Amino acid sequence: LTACPGADPRVDVRVGSIADPSFVASVVGDRIDGVFHLAAVLSGQSEAEFDAGMRINFDATRGLLDACRALGTRPRFVFTSSIAVFGGPLPEIVPEDMALRPQSSYGAEKAMAELLVSDYSRRGFVDGVACRLPTIAVRPGAPNSALSSFVSGIIREPVAGIEAICPVPLDTRIWISSPEVVTKNLLHAGSMATTALDVRRAINLPGLSVTPAEMLASLERIAGAAARARVRSEPDHRLMRVVCTWPAAFDVSRARQLGFSQDTDVDAIVRQFVSDASRGAVGGGASGKVS
């Protein structure tokens, strides 16, 4: 673990493991007003390393909640959950109160943690909001262990002049949101009045239902045919067994009523990333350069 580069001088950066109770206790001090819990072992690693996923995604989440509980001040607790909590037979548009039937260890860990956030909120230990994040695209930096990492990769890498692989059928529908909108929505979750949530502490964040084919068509429109040509299809059946169980469209009417934001269209997402990359504001794959 390393400190975040270029941190704002107003930010006190502390580096440690969320699975270390003494470190968590040192961070969750008497003066905090809230916690944004983003730490996680992602979907690919959770499938490959069951114990690591459970230790970080569930056990450490409970430890963090207990540290907040010990404060006695009912701090706001924003938990980043996932659409991977859903699975199995699903309607075309998934309602927020759909039964949770995760088809991966990652989804199961997130679903269990959602229940913890809900119960700790019911008991008055924290004031929790569980945000079910769409797949974030286009995510800057290097690929990560998420099974959905390719969703950003098929845009990010070609823009940087690097070849990329799409491991799922091009007509696979995926629920996505841009980093800018997801960040805005997490901040909203940290400041909104939670009285309207009642007992329903989990929220399906707004997103767009798109296919890789639609994303690549947008890439060609905005970055050119050469960028599109850098992406090839190469099915990964192990990955498809998980990713293709994820729902691809959600009823987000409640989230919109609560003031959460939504991306306009896939072109706006790709255009923003290409613009940021051209200014050197993002890491483009391995090079950070735009070709």
GROMACS .gro file of C-alpha atoms in nm:
model
  291
    1LEU     CA    1   0.000   0.000   0.000
    2THR     CA    2   0.122   0.348  -0.086
    3ALA     CA    3  -0.003   0.697  -0.016
    4CYS     CA    4  -0.222   0.859  -0.279
    5PRO     CA    5  -0.004   1.080  -0.502
    6GLY     CA    6  -0.091   1.445  -0.532
    7ALA     CA    7  -0.323   1.448  -0.233
    8ASP     CA    8  -0.485   1.779  -0.145
    9PRO     CA    9  -0.300   1.944   0.147
   10ARG     CA   10  -0.627   1.940   0.340
   11VAL     CA   11  -0.625   1.560   0.327
   12ASP     CA   12  -0.456   1.359   0.603
   13VAL     CA   13  -0.336   1.048   0.418
   14ARG     CA   14  -0.291   0.735   0.628
   15VAL     CA   15  -0.186   0.402   0.480
   16GLY     CA   16  -0.284   0.068   0.629
   17SER     CA   17  -0.508  -0.236   0.601
   18ILE     CA   18  -0.880  -0.215   0.665
   19ALA     CA   19  -0.846  -0.567   0.809
   20ASP     CA   20  -0.620  -0.432   1.088
   21PRO     CA   21  -0.846  -0.330   1.382
   22SER     CA   22  -0.580  -0.108   1.539
   23PHE     CA   23  -0.532   0.082   1.213
   24VAL     CA   24  -0.907   0.123   1.168
   25ALA     CA   25  -0.941   0.250   1.525
   26SER     CA   26  -0.666   0.505   1.462
   27VAL     CA   27  -0.848   0.639   1.156
   28VAL     CA   28  -1.202   0.636   1.290
   29GLY     CA   29  -1.155   0.903   1.554
   30ASP     CA   30  -1.393   1.107   1.764
   31ARG     CA   31  -1.394   1.395   1.516
   32ILE     CA   32  -1.526   1.212   1.209
   33ASP     CA   33  -1.868   1.298   1.070
   34GLY     CA   34  -1.884   1.015   0.822
   35VAL     CA   35  -1.714   0.729   0.641
   36PHE     CA   36  -1.699   0.651   0.269
   37HIS     CA   37  -1.618   0.280   0.257
   38LEU     CA   38  -1.471   0.195  -0.085
   39ALA     CA   39  -1.206  -0.062   0.014
   40ALA     CA   40  -1.265  -0.404  -0.142
   41VAL     CA   41  -1.121  -0.718  -0.290
   42LEU     CA   42  -1.275  -0.704  -0.637
   43SER     CA   43  -1.481  -0.964  -0.819
   44GLY     CA   44  -1.205  -1.155  -0.999
   45GLN     CA   45  -0.983  -1.185  -0.693
   46SER     CA   46  -1.281  -1.272  -0.471
   47GLU     CA   47  -1.358  -1.568  -0.696
   48ALA     CA   48  -0.994  -1.679  -0.702
   49GLU     CA   49  -0.922  -1.615  -0.332
   50PHE     CA   50  -1.234  -1.688  -0.127
   51ASP     CA   51  -1.076  -1.624   0.214
   52ALA     CA   52  -0.929  -1.289   0.108
   53GLY     CA   53  -1.265  -1.176  -0.027
   54MET     CA   54  -1.449  -1.271   0.292
   55ARG     CA   55  -1.183  -1.115   0.513
   56ILE     CA   56  -1.188  -0.777   0.339
   57ASN     CA   57  -1.535  -0.746   0.191
   58PHE     CA   58  -1.731  -0.882   0.487
   59ASP     CA   59  -1.524  -0.919   0.804
   60ALA     CA   60  -1.341  -0.588   0.764
   61THR     CA   61  -1.665  -0.409   0.676
   62ARG     CA   62  -1.813  -0.530   1.003
   63GLY     CA   63  -1.498  -0.417   1.184
   64LEU     CA   64  -1.529  -0.070   1.033
   65LEU     CA   65  -1.897  -0.054   1.128
   66ASP     CA   66  -1.809  -0.156   1.483
   67ALA     CA   67  -1.547   0.119   1.503
   68CYS     CA   68  -1.815   0.369   1.397
   69ARG     CA   69  -2.060   0.220   1.645
   70ALA     CA   70  -1.809   0.270   1.927
   71LEU     CA   71  -1.814   0.646   1.864
   72GLY     CA   72  -2.174   0.671   1.981
   73THR     CA   73  -2.240   0.959   1.739
   74ARG     CA   74  -2.423   0.775   1.457
   75PRO     CA   75  -2.189   0.889   1.178
   76ARG     CA   76  -2.294   0.876   0.813
   77PHE     CA   77  -2.168   0.551   0.658
   78VAL     CA   78  -2.163   0.538   0.278
   79PHE     CA   79  -2.100   0.182   0.162
   80THR     CA   80  -2.012   0.103  -0.199
   81SER     CA   81  -2.209  -0.207  -0.288
   82SER     CA   82  -2.251  -0.356  -0.634
   83ILE     CA   83  -2.505  -0.473  -0.889
   84ALA     CA   84  -2.337  -0.813  -0.841
   85VAL     CA   85  -2.575  -0.863  -0.545
   86PHE     CA   86  -2.834  -0.959  -0.810
   87GLY     CA   87  -2.830  -1.277  -1.015
   88GLY     CA   88  -3.028  -1.574  -1.136
   89PRO     CA   89  -3.351  -1.524  -1.333
   90LEU     CA   90  -3.417  -1.150  -1.353
   91PRO     CA   91  -3.673  -0.925  -1.522
   92GLU     CA   92  -3.558  -0.707  -1.809
   93ILE     CA   93  -3.558  -0.405  -1.577
   94VAL     CA   94  -3.457  -0.489  -1.221
   95PRO     CA   95  -3.651  -0.317  -0.941
   96GLU     CA   96  -3.468  -0.195  -0.634
   97ASP     CA   97  -3.648  -0.439  -0.404
   98MET     CA   98  -3.564  -0.746  -0.614
   99ALA     CA   99  -3.454  -1.045  -0.408
  100LEU     CA  100  -3.076  -1.072  -0.384
  101ARG     CA  101  -2.941  -1.390  -0.545
  102PRO     CA  102  -2.572  -1.321  -0.613
  103GLN     CA  103  -2.392  -1.562  -0.843
  104SER     CA  104  -2.038  -1.482  -0.726
  105SER     CA  105  -1.851  -1.467  -0.396
  106TYR     CA  106  -1.804  -1.093  -0.446
  107GLY     CA  107  -2.177  -1.041  -0.489
  108ALA     CA  108  -2.252  -1.254  -0.182
  109GLU     CA  109  -2.004  -1.056   0.029
  110LYS     CA  110  -2.154  -0.726  -0.083
  111ALA     CA  111  -2.509  -0.851  -0.018
  112MET     CA  112  -2.418  -0.960   0.336
  113ALA     CA  113  -2.249  -0.627   0.401
  114GLU     CA  114  -2.561  -0.444   0.281
  115LEU     CA  115  -2.759  -0.626   0.549
  116LEU     CA  116  -2.504  -0.518   0.810
  117VAL     CA  117  -2.532  -0.154   0.703
  118SER     CA  118  -2.911  -0.178   0.719
  119ASP     CA  119  -2.916  -0.335   1.065
  120TYR     CA  120  -2.651  -0.104   1.212
  121SER     CA  121  -2.863   0.185   1.080
  122ARG     CA  122  -3.181   0.037   1.228
  123ARG     CA  123  -3.007   0.010   1.565
  124GLY     CA  124  -2.888   0.371   1.545
  125PHE     CA  125  -2.519   0.280   1.537
  126VAL     CA  126  -2.462   0.452   1.200
  127ASP     CA  127  -2.666   0.646   0.945
  128GLY     CA  128  -2.598   0.418   0.652
  129VAL     CA  129  -2.647   0.439   0.276
  130ALA     CA  130  -2.552   0.141   0.057
  131CYS     CA  131  -2.491   0.254  -0.301
  132ARG     CA  132  -2.508  -0.024  -0.560
  133LEU     CA  133  -2.254   0.102  -0.809
  134PRO     CA  134  -2.283   0.034  -1.180
  135THR     CA  135  -1.968  -0.076  -1.359
  136ILE     CA  136  -1.752   0.238  -1.366
  137ALA     CA  137  -1.639   0.334  -1.715
  138VAL     CA  138  -1.417   0.473  -1.834
  139ARG     CA  139  -1.193   0.414  -1.532
  140PRO     CA  140  -0.844   0.571  -1.558
  141GLY     CA  141  -0.521   0.394  -1.471
  142ALA     CA  142  -0.415   0.034  -1.516
  143PRO     CA  143  -0.649  -0.268  -1.539
  144ASN     CA  144  -0.753  -0.418  -1.205
  145SER     CA  145  -0.881  -0.754  -1.079
  146ALA     CA  146  -1.249  -0.677  -1.138
  147LEU     CA  147  -1.415  -0.910  -1.385
  148SER     CA  148  -1.565  -0.597  -1.540
  149SER     CA  149  -1.223  -0.435  -1.592
  150PHE     CA  150  -1.249  -0.491  -1.968
  151VAL     CA  151  -1.540  -0.245  -1.988
  152SER     CA  152  -1.299   0.042  -1.929
  153GLY     CA  153  -1.015  -0.135  -2.107
  154ILE     CA  154  -1.186  -0.145  -2.446
  155ILE     CA  155  -1.190   0.237  -2.443
  156ARG     CA  156  -0.891   0.331  -2.228
  157GLU     CA  157  -0.629   0.113  -2.395
  158PRO     CA  158  -0.714   0.197  -2.760
  159VAL     CA  159  -0.714   0.569  -2.678
  160ALA     CA  160  -0.360   0.520  -2.543
  161GLY     CA  161  -0.255   0.334  -2.859
  162ILE     CA  162  -0.266  -0.008  -2.691
  163GLU     CA  163  -0.452  -0.316  -2.815
  164ALA     CA  164  -0.740  -0.444  -2.601
  165ILE     CA  165  -0.954  -0.757  -2.580
  166CYS     CA  166  -1.330  -0.775  -2.534
  167PRO     CA  167  -1.390  -1.109  -2.355
  168VAL     CA  168  -1.771  -1.112  -2.381
  169PRO     CA  169  -2.007  -1.111  -2.682
  170LEU     CA  170  -2.037  -0.763  -2.830
  171ASP     CA  171  -2.414  -0.764  -2.770
  172THR     CA  172  -2.378  -0.822  -2.393
  173ARG     CA  173  -2.567  -0.551  -2.206
  174ILE     CA  174  -2.378  -0.385  -1.920
  175TRP     CA  175  -2.490  -0.123  -1.665
  176ILE     CA  176  -2.231   0.156  -1.655
  177SER     CA  177  -2.172   0.502  -1.513
  178SER     CA  178  -1.885   0.747  -1.552
  179PRO     CA  179  -1.634   0.814  -1.272
  180GLU     CA  180  -1.752   1.176  -1.261
  181VAL     CA  181  -2.118   1.087  -1.204
  182VAL     CA  182  -2.041   0.806  -0.958
  183THR     CA  183  -1.824   1.045  -0.755
  184LYS     CA  184  -2.101   1.304  -0.756
  185ASN     CA  185  -2.352   1.041  -0.642
  186LEU     CA  186  -2.132   0.915  -0.358
  187LEU     CA  187  -2.091   1.272  -0.233
  188HIS     CA  188  -2.468   1.313  -0.251
  189ALA     CA  189  -2.511   0.994  -0.047
  190GLY     CA  190  -2.282   1.146   0.213
  191SER     CA  191  -2.485   1.463   0.254
  192MET     CA  192  -2.847   1.379   0.166
  193ALA     CA  193  -3.127   1.364   0.421
  194THR     CA  194  -3.174   0.994   0.493
  195THR     CA  195  -3.523   1.026   0.642
  196ALA     CA  196  -3.668   0.947   0.298
  197LEU     CA  197  -3.484   0.614   0.290
  198ASP     CA  198  -3.689   0.470   0.575
  199VAL     CA  199  -3.582   0.104   0.611
  200ARG     CA  200  -3.459   0.077   0.250
  201ARG     CA  201  -3.095   0.173   0.291
  202ALA     CA  202  -2.972   0.021  -0.037
  203ILE     CA  203  -3.003   0.226  -0.355
  204ASN     CA  204  -2.954   0.124  -0.718
  205LEU     CA  205  -2.745   0.412  -0.851
  206PRO     CA  206  -2.844   0.543  -1.195
  207GLY     CA  207  -2.653   0.418  -1.497
  208LEU     CA  208  -2.676   0.348  -1.868
  209SER     CA  209  -2.750   0.010  -2.026
  210VAL     CA  210  -2.499  -0.031  -2.310
  211THR     CA  211  -2.326  -0.306  -2.506
  212PRO     CA  212  -1.957  -0.332  -2.597
  213ALA     CA  213  -2.067  -0.285  -2.959
  214GLU     CA  214  -2.228   0.048  -2.870
  215MET     CA  215  -1.922   0.156  -2.672
  216LEU     CA  216  -1.690   0.067  -2.960
  217ALA     CA  217  -1.910   0.252  -3.208
  218SER     CA  218  -1.882   0.555  -2.982
  219LEU     CA  219  -1.506   0.507  -2.963
  220GLU     CA  220  -1.486   0.510  -3.343
  221ARG     CA  221  -1.703   0.823  -3.369
  222ILE     CA  222  -1.496   1.014  -3.116
  223ALA     CA  223  -1.141   0.872  -3.136
  224GLY     CA  224  -1.140   0.739  -3.492
  225ALA     CA  225  -1.131   0.411  -3.680
  226ALA     CA  226  -0.771   0.337  -3.582
  227ALA     CA  227  -0.866   0.334  -3.214
  228ARG     CA  228  -1.160   0.101  -3.282
  229ALA     CA  229  -0.935  -0.135  -3.478
  230ARG     CA  230  -0.718  -0.190  -3.169
  231VAL     CA  231  -0.997  -0.389  -3.000
  232ARG     CA  232  -1.053  -0.754  -3.083
  233SER     CA  233  -1.302  -1.008  -2.952
  234GLU     CA  234  -1.165  -1.308  -2.765
  235PRO     CA  235  -1.427  -1.493  -2.556
  236ASP     CA  236  -1.335  -1.580  -2.196
  237HIS     CA  237  -1.594  -1.836  -2.089
  238ARG     CA  238  -1.486  -1.835  -1.724
  239LEU     CA  239  -1.542  -1.460  -1.706
  240MET     CA  240  -1.863  -1.481  -1.908
  241ARG     CA  241  -2.014  -1.728  -1.659
  242VAL     CA  242  -2.013  -1.448  -1.400
  243VAL     CA  243  -2.042  -1.125  -1.599
  244CYS     CA  244  -2.330  -1.250  -1.812
  245THR     CA  245  -2.538  -1.314  -1.497
  246TRP     CA  246  -2.521  -0.947  -1.396
  247PRO     CA  247  -2.836  -0.745  -1.462
  248ALA     CA  248  -2.813  -0.481  -1.731
  249ALA     CA  249  -3.100  -0.240  -1.666
  250PHE     CA  250  -3.254  -0.106  -1.346
  251ASP     CA  251  -3.549   0.093  -1.226
  252VAL     CA  252  -3.375   0.397  -1.078
  253SER     CA  253  -3.684   0.614  -1.029
  254ARG     CA  254  -3.635   0.616  -0.651
  255ALA     CA  255  -3.270   0.717  -0.685
  256ARG     CA  256  -3.363   1.002  -0.920
  257GLN     CA  257  -3.633   1.119  -0.679
  258LEU     CA  258  -3.370   1.120  -0.404
  259GLY     CA  259  -3.151   1.352  -0.609
  260PHE     CA  260  -2.896   1.113  -0.761
  261SER     CA  261  -2.755   1.199  -1.105
  262GLN     CA  262  -2.734   1.004  -1.430
  263ASP     CA  263  -2.504   1.012  -1.734
  264THR     CA  264  -2.667   1.141  -2.051
  265ASP     CA  265  -2.535   0.889  -2.306
  266VAL     CA  266  -2.235   0.674  -2.393
  267ASP     CA  267  -2.090   0.936  -2.628
  268ALA     CA  268  -2.069   1.185  -2.341
  269ILE     CA  269  -1.880   0.929  -2.130
  270VAL     CA  270  -1.631   0.842  -2.405
  271ARG     CA  271  -1.588   1.206  -2.507
  272GLN     CA  272  -1.508   1.308  -2.149
  273PHE     CA  273  -1.246   1.035  -2.117
  274VAL     CA  274  -1.082   1.120  -2.449
  275SER     CA  275  -1.074   1.488  -2.354
  276ASP     CA  276  -0.919   1.411  -2.014
  277ALA     CA  277  -0.665   1.176  -2.172
  278SER     CA  278  -0.561   1.436  -2.428
  279ARG     CA  279  -0.487   1.677  -2.142
  280GLY     CA  280  -0.293   1.412  -1.952
  281ALA     CA  281  -0.556   1.417  -1.678
  282VAL     CA  282  -0.591   1.037  -1.671
  283GLY     CA  283  -0.363   0.739  -1.693
  284GLY     CA  284  -0.421   0.582  -2.031
  285GLY     CA  285  -0.340   0.214  -1.995
  286ALA     CA  286   0.032   0.156  -1.966
  287SER     CA  287   0.143   0.479  -2.128
  288GLY     CA  288  -0.105   0.753  -2.047
  289LYS     CA  289  -0.062   0.886  -2.403
  290VAL     CA  290  -0.335   0.950  -2.655
  291SER     CA  291  -0.287   0.814  -3.007
   0.00000   0.00000   0.00000
